JSON list of C-alpha atoms in Angstrom, two decimals:
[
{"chain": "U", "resi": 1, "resn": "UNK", "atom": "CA", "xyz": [16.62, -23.20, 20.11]},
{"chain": "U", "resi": 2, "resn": "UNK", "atom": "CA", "xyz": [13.54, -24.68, 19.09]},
{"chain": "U", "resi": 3, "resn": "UNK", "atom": "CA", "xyz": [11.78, -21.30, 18.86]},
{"chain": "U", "resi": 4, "resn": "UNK", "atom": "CA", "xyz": [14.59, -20.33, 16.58]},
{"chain": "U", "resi": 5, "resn": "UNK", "atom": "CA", "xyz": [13.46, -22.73, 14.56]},
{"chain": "U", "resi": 6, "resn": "UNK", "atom": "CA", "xyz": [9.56, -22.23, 14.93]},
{"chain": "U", "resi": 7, "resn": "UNK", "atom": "CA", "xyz": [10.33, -18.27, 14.28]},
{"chain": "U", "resi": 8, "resn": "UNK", "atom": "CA", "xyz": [11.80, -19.25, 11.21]},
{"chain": "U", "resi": 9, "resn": "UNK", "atom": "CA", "xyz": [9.28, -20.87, 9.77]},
{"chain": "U", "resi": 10, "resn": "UNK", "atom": "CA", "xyz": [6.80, -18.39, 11.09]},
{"chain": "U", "resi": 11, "resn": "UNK", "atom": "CA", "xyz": [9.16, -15.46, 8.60]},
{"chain": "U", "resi": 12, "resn": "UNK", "atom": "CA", "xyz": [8.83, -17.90, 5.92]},
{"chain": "U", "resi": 13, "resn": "UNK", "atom": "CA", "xyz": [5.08, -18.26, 6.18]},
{"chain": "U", "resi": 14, "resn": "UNK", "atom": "CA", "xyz": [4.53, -14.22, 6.60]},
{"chain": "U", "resi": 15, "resn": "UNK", "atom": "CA", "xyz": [6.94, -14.21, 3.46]},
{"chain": "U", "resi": 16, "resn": "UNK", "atom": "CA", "xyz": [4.83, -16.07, 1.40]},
{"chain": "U", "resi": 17, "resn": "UNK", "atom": "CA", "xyz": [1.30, -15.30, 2.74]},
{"chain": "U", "resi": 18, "resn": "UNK", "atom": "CA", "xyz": [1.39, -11.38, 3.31]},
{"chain": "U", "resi": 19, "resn": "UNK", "atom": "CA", "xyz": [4.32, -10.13, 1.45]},
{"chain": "U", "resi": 20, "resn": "UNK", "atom": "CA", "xyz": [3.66, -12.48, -1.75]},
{"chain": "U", "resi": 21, "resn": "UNK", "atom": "CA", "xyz": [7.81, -13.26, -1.97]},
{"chain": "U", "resi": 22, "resn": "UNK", "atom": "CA", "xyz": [8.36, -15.94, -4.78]},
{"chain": "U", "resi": 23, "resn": "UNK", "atom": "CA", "xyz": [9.13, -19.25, -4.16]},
{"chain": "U", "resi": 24, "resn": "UNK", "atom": "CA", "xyz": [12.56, -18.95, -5.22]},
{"chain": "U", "resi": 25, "resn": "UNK", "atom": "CA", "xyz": [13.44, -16.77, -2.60]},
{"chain": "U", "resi": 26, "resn": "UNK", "atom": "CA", "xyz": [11.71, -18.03, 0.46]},
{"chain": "U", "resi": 27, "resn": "UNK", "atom": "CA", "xyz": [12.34, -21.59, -0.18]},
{"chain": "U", "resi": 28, "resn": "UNK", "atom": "CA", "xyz": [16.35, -21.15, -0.10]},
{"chain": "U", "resi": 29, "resn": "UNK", "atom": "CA", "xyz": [15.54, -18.88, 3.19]},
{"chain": "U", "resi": 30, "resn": "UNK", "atom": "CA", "xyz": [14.30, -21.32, 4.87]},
{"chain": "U", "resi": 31, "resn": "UNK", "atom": "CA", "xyz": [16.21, -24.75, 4.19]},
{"chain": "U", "resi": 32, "resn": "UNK", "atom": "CA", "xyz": [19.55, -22.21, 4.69]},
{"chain": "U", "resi": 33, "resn": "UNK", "atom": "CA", "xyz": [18.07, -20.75, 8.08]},
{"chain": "U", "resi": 34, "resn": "UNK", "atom": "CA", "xyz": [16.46, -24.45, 9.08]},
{"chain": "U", "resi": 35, "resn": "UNK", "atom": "CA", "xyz": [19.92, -26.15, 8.85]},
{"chain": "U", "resi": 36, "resn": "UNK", "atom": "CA", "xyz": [22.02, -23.66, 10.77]},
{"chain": "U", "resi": 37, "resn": "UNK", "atom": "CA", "xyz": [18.99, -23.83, 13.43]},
{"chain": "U", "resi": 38, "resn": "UNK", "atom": "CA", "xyz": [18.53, -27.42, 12.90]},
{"chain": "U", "resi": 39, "resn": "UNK", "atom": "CA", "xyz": [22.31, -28.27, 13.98]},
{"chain": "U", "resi": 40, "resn": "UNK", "atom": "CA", "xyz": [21.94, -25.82, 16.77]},
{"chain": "U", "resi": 41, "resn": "UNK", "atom": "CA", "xyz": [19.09, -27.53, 17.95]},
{"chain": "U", "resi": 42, "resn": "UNK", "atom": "CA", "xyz": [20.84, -30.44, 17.81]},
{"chain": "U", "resi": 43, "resn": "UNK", "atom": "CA", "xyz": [23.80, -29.66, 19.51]},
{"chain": "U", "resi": 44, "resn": "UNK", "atom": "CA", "xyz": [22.08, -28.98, 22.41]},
{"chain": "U", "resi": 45, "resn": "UNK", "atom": "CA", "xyz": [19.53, -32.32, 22.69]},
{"chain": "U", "resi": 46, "resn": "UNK", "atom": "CA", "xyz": [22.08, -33.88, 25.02]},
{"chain": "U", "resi": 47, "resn": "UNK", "atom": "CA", "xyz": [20.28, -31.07, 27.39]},
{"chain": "U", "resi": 48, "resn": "UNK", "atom": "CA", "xyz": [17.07, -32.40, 27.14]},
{"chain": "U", "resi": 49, "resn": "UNK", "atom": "CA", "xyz": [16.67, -34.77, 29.81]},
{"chain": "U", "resi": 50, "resn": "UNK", "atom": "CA", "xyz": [18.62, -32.25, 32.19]},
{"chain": "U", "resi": 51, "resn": "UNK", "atom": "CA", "xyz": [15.99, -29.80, 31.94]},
{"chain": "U", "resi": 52, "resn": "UNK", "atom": "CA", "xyz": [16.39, -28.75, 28.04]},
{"chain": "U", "resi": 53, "resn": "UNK", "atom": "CA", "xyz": [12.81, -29.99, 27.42]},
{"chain": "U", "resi": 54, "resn": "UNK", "atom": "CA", "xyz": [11.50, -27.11, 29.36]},
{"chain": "U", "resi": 55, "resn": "UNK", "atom": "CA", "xyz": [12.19, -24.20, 26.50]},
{"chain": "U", "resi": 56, "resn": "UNK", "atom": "CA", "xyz": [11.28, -26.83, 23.93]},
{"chain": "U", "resi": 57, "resn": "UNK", "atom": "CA", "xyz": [7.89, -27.38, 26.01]},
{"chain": "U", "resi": 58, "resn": "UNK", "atom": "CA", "xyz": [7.35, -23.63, 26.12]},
{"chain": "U", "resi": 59, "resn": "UNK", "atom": "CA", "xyz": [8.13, -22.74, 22.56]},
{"chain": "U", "resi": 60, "resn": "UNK", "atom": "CA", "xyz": [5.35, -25.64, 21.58]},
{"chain": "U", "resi": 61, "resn": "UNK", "atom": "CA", "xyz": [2.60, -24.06, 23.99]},
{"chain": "U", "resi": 62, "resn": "UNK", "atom": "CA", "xyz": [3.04, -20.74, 22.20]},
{"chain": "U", "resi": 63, "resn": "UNK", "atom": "CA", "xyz": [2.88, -22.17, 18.75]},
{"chain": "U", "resi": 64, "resn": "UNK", "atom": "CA", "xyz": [-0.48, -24.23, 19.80]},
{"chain": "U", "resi": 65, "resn": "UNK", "atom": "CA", "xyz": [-1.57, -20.75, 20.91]},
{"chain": "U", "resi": 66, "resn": "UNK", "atom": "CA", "xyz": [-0.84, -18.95, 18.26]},
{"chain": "U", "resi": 67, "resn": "UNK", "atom": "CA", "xyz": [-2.32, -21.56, 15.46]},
{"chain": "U", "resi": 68, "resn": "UNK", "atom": "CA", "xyz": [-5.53, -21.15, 18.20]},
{"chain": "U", "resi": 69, "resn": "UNK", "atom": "CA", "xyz": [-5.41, -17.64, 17.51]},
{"chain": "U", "resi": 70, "resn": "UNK", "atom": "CA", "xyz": [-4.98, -17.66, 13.92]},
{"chain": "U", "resi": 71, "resn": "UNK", "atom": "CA", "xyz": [-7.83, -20.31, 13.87]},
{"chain": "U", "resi": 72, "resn": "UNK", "atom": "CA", "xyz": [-10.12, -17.89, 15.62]},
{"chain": "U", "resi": 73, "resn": "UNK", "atom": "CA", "xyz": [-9.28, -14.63, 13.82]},
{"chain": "U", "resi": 74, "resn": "UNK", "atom": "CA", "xyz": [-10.08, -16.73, 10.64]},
{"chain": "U", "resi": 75, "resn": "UNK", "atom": "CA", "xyz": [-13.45, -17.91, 11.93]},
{"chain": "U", "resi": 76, "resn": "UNK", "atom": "CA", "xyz": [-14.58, -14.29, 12.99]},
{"chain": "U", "resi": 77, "resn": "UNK", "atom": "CA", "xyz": [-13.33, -12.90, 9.70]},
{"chain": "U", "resi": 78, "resn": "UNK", "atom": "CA", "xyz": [-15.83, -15.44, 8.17]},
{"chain": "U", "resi": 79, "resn": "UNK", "atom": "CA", "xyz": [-18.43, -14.88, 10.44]},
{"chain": "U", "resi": 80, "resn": "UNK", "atom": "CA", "xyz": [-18.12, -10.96, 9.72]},
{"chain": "U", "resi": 81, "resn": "UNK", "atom": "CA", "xyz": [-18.30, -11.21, 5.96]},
{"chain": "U", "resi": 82, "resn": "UNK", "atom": "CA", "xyz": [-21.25, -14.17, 5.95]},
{"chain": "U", "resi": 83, "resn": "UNK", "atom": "CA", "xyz": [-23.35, -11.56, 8.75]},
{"chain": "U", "resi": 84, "resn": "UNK", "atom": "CA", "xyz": [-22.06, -8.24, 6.27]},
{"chain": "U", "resi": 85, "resn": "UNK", "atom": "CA", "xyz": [-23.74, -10.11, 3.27]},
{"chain": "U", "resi": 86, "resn": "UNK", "atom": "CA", "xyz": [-26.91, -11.14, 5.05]},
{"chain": "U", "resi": 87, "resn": "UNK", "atom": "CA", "xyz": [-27.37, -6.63, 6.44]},
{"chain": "U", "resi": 88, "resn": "UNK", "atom": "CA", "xyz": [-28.76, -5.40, 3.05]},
{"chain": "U", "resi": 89, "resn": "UNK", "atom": "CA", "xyz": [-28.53, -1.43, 2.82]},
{"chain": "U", "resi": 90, "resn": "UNK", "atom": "CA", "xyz": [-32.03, -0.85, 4.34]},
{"chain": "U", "resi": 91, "resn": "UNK", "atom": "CA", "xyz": [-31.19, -2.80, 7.85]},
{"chain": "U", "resi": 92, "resn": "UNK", "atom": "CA", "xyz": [-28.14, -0.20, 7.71]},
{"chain": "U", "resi": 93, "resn": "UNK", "atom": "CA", "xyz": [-29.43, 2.98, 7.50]},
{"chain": "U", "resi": 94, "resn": "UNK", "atom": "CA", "xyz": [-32.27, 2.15, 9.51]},
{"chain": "U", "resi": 95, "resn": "UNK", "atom": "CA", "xyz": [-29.62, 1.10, 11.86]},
{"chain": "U", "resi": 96, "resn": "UNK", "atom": "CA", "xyz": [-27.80, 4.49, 11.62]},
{"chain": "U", "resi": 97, "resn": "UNK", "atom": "CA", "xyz": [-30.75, 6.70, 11.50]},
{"chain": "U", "resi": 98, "resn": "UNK", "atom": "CA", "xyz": [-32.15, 5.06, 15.13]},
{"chain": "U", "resi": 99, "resn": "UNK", "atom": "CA", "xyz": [-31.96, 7.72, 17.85]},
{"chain": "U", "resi": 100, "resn": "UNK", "atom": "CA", "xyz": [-28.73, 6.86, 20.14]},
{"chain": "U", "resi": 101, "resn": "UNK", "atom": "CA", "xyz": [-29.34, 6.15, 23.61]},
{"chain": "U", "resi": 102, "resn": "UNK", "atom": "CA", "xyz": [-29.49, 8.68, 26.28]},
{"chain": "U", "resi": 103, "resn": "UNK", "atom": "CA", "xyz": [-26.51, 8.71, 28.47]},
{"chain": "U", "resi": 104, "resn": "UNK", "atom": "CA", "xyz": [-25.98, 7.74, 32.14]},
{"chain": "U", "resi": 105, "resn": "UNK", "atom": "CA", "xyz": [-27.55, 9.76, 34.64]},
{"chain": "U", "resi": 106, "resn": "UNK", "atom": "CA", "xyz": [-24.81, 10.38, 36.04]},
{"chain": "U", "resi": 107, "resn": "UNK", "atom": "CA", "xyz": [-23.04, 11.99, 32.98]},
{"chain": "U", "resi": 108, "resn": "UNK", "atom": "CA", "xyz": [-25.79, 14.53, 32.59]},
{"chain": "U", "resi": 109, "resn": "UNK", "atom": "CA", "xyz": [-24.96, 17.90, 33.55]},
{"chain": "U", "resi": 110, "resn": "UNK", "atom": "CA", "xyz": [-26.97, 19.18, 36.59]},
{"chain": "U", "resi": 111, "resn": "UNK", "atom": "CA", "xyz": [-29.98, 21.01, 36.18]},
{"chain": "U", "resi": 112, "resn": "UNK", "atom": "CA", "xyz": [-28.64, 23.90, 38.35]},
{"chain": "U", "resi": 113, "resn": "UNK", "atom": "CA", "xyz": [-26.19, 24.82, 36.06]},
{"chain": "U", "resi": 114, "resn": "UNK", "atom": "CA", "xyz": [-27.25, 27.24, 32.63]},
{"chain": "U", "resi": 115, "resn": "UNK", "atom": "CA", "xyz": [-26.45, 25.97, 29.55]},
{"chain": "U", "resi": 116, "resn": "UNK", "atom": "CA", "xyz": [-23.22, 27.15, 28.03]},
{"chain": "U", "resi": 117, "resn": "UNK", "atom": "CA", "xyz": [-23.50, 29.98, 25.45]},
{"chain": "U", "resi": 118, "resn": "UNK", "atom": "CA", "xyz": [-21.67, 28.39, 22.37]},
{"chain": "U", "resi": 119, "resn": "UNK", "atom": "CA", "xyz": [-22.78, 31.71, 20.15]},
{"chain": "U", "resi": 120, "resn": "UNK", "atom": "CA", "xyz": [-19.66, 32.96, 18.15]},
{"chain": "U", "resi": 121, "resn": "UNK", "atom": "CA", "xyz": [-19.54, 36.36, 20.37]},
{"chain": "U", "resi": 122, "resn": "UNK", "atom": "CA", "xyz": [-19.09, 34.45, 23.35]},
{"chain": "U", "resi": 123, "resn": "UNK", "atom": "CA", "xyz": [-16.20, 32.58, 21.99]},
{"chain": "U", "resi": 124, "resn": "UNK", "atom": "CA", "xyz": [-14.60, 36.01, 20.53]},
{"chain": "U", "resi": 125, "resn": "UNK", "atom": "CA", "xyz": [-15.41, 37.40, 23.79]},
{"chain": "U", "resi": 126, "resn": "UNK", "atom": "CA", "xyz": [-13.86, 34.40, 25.82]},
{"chain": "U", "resi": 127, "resn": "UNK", "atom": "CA", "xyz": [-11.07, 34.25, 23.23]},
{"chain": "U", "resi": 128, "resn": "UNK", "atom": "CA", "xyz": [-10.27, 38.33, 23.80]},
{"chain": "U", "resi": 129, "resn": "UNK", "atom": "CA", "xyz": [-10.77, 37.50, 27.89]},
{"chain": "U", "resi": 130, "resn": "UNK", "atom": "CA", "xyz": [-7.85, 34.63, 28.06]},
{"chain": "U", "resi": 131, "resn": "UNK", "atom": "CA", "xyz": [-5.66, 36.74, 25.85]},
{"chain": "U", "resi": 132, "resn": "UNK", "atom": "CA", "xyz": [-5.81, 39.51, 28.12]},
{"chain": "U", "resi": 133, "resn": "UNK", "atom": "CA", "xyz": [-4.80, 37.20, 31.33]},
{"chain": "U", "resi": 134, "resn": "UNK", "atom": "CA", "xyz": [-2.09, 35.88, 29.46]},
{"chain": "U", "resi": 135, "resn": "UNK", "atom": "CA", "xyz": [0.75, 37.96, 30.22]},
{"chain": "U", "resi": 136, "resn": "UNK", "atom": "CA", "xyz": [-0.51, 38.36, 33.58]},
{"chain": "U", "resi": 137, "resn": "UNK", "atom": "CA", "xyz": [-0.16, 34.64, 34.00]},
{"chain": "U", "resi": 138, "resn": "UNK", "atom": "CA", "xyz": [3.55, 34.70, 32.34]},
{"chain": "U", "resi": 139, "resn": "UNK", "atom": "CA", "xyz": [4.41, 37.40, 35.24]},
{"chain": "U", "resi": 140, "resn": "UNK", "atom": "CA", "xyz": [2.84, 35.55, 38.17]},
{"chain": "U", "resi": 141, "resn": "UNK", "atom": "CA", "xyz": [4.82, 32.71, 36.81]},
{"chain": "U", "resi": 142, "resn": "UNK", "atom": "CA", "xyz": [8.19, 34.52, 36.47]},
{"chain": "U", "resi": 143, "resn": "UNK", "atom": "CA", "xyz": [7.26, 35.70, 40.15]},
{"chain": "U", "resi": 144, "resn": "UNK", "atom": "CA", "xyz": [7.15, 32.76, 41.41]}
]
């Protein structure tokens, strides 16, 4: 019920703050939708000291969370843009241009193994190789 209502007003807010609706239609949306939920809502109050306040309690905690959320996604978005105007172009590309760390040791290859040939004969050779094997592979398949 009462996250009826808060989900209405959340529309009405993403109506008016991302998809730029006029006044004139968001306004009417939400007294219309706010009075159907509103009488809802207040048809079921007589449930609220029998364990009603529960949902109502719930619905609450998740708008404090989400204003918590929008609160902190607007601070960081600040904090970006102050820190992207204080990095002038030279901090950047000195940034860019600084050699990347080596990896873990463990994702090295061993030094037992040769270094793969990458030259473009090996690839049409490896290319021809796996062709060749393919209908092989389609009859031990169909074999099997």
């Amino acid at each position: 019920m009462a996250v009826m209502l808060i989900t209405t007003v959340l529309v009405t807010l993403i109506m008016i703050a991302k998809w730029r609706a006029s006044l004139l239609i968001c306004i009417p949306f939400l007294f219309f939708f706010v009075f159907i939920e509103g009488v809802f809502l207040g048809s079921t109050m007589y449930k609220v000291p029998s364990g009603g306040w529960f949902p109502i309690a719930v619905s609450f905690v998740v708008v404090i969370i989400m204003c918590v959320w929008w609160a902190g996604q607007y601070a960081r978005r600040r904090l970006m843009v102050k820190n992207a105007k204080e990095t002038n172009t030279a901090n950047f590309i000195k940034l860019v241009r600084a050699p990347c760390p080596s990896p873990a040791p463990s994702l090295r290859a061993p030094p037992s193994l040769p270094a793969p040939d990458l030259s473009v004969e090996s690839a049409k050779q490896r290319k021809a190789d796996n062709t060749a094997d393919f209908p092989m592979l389609i009859c031990a398949a169909m074999a099997a």
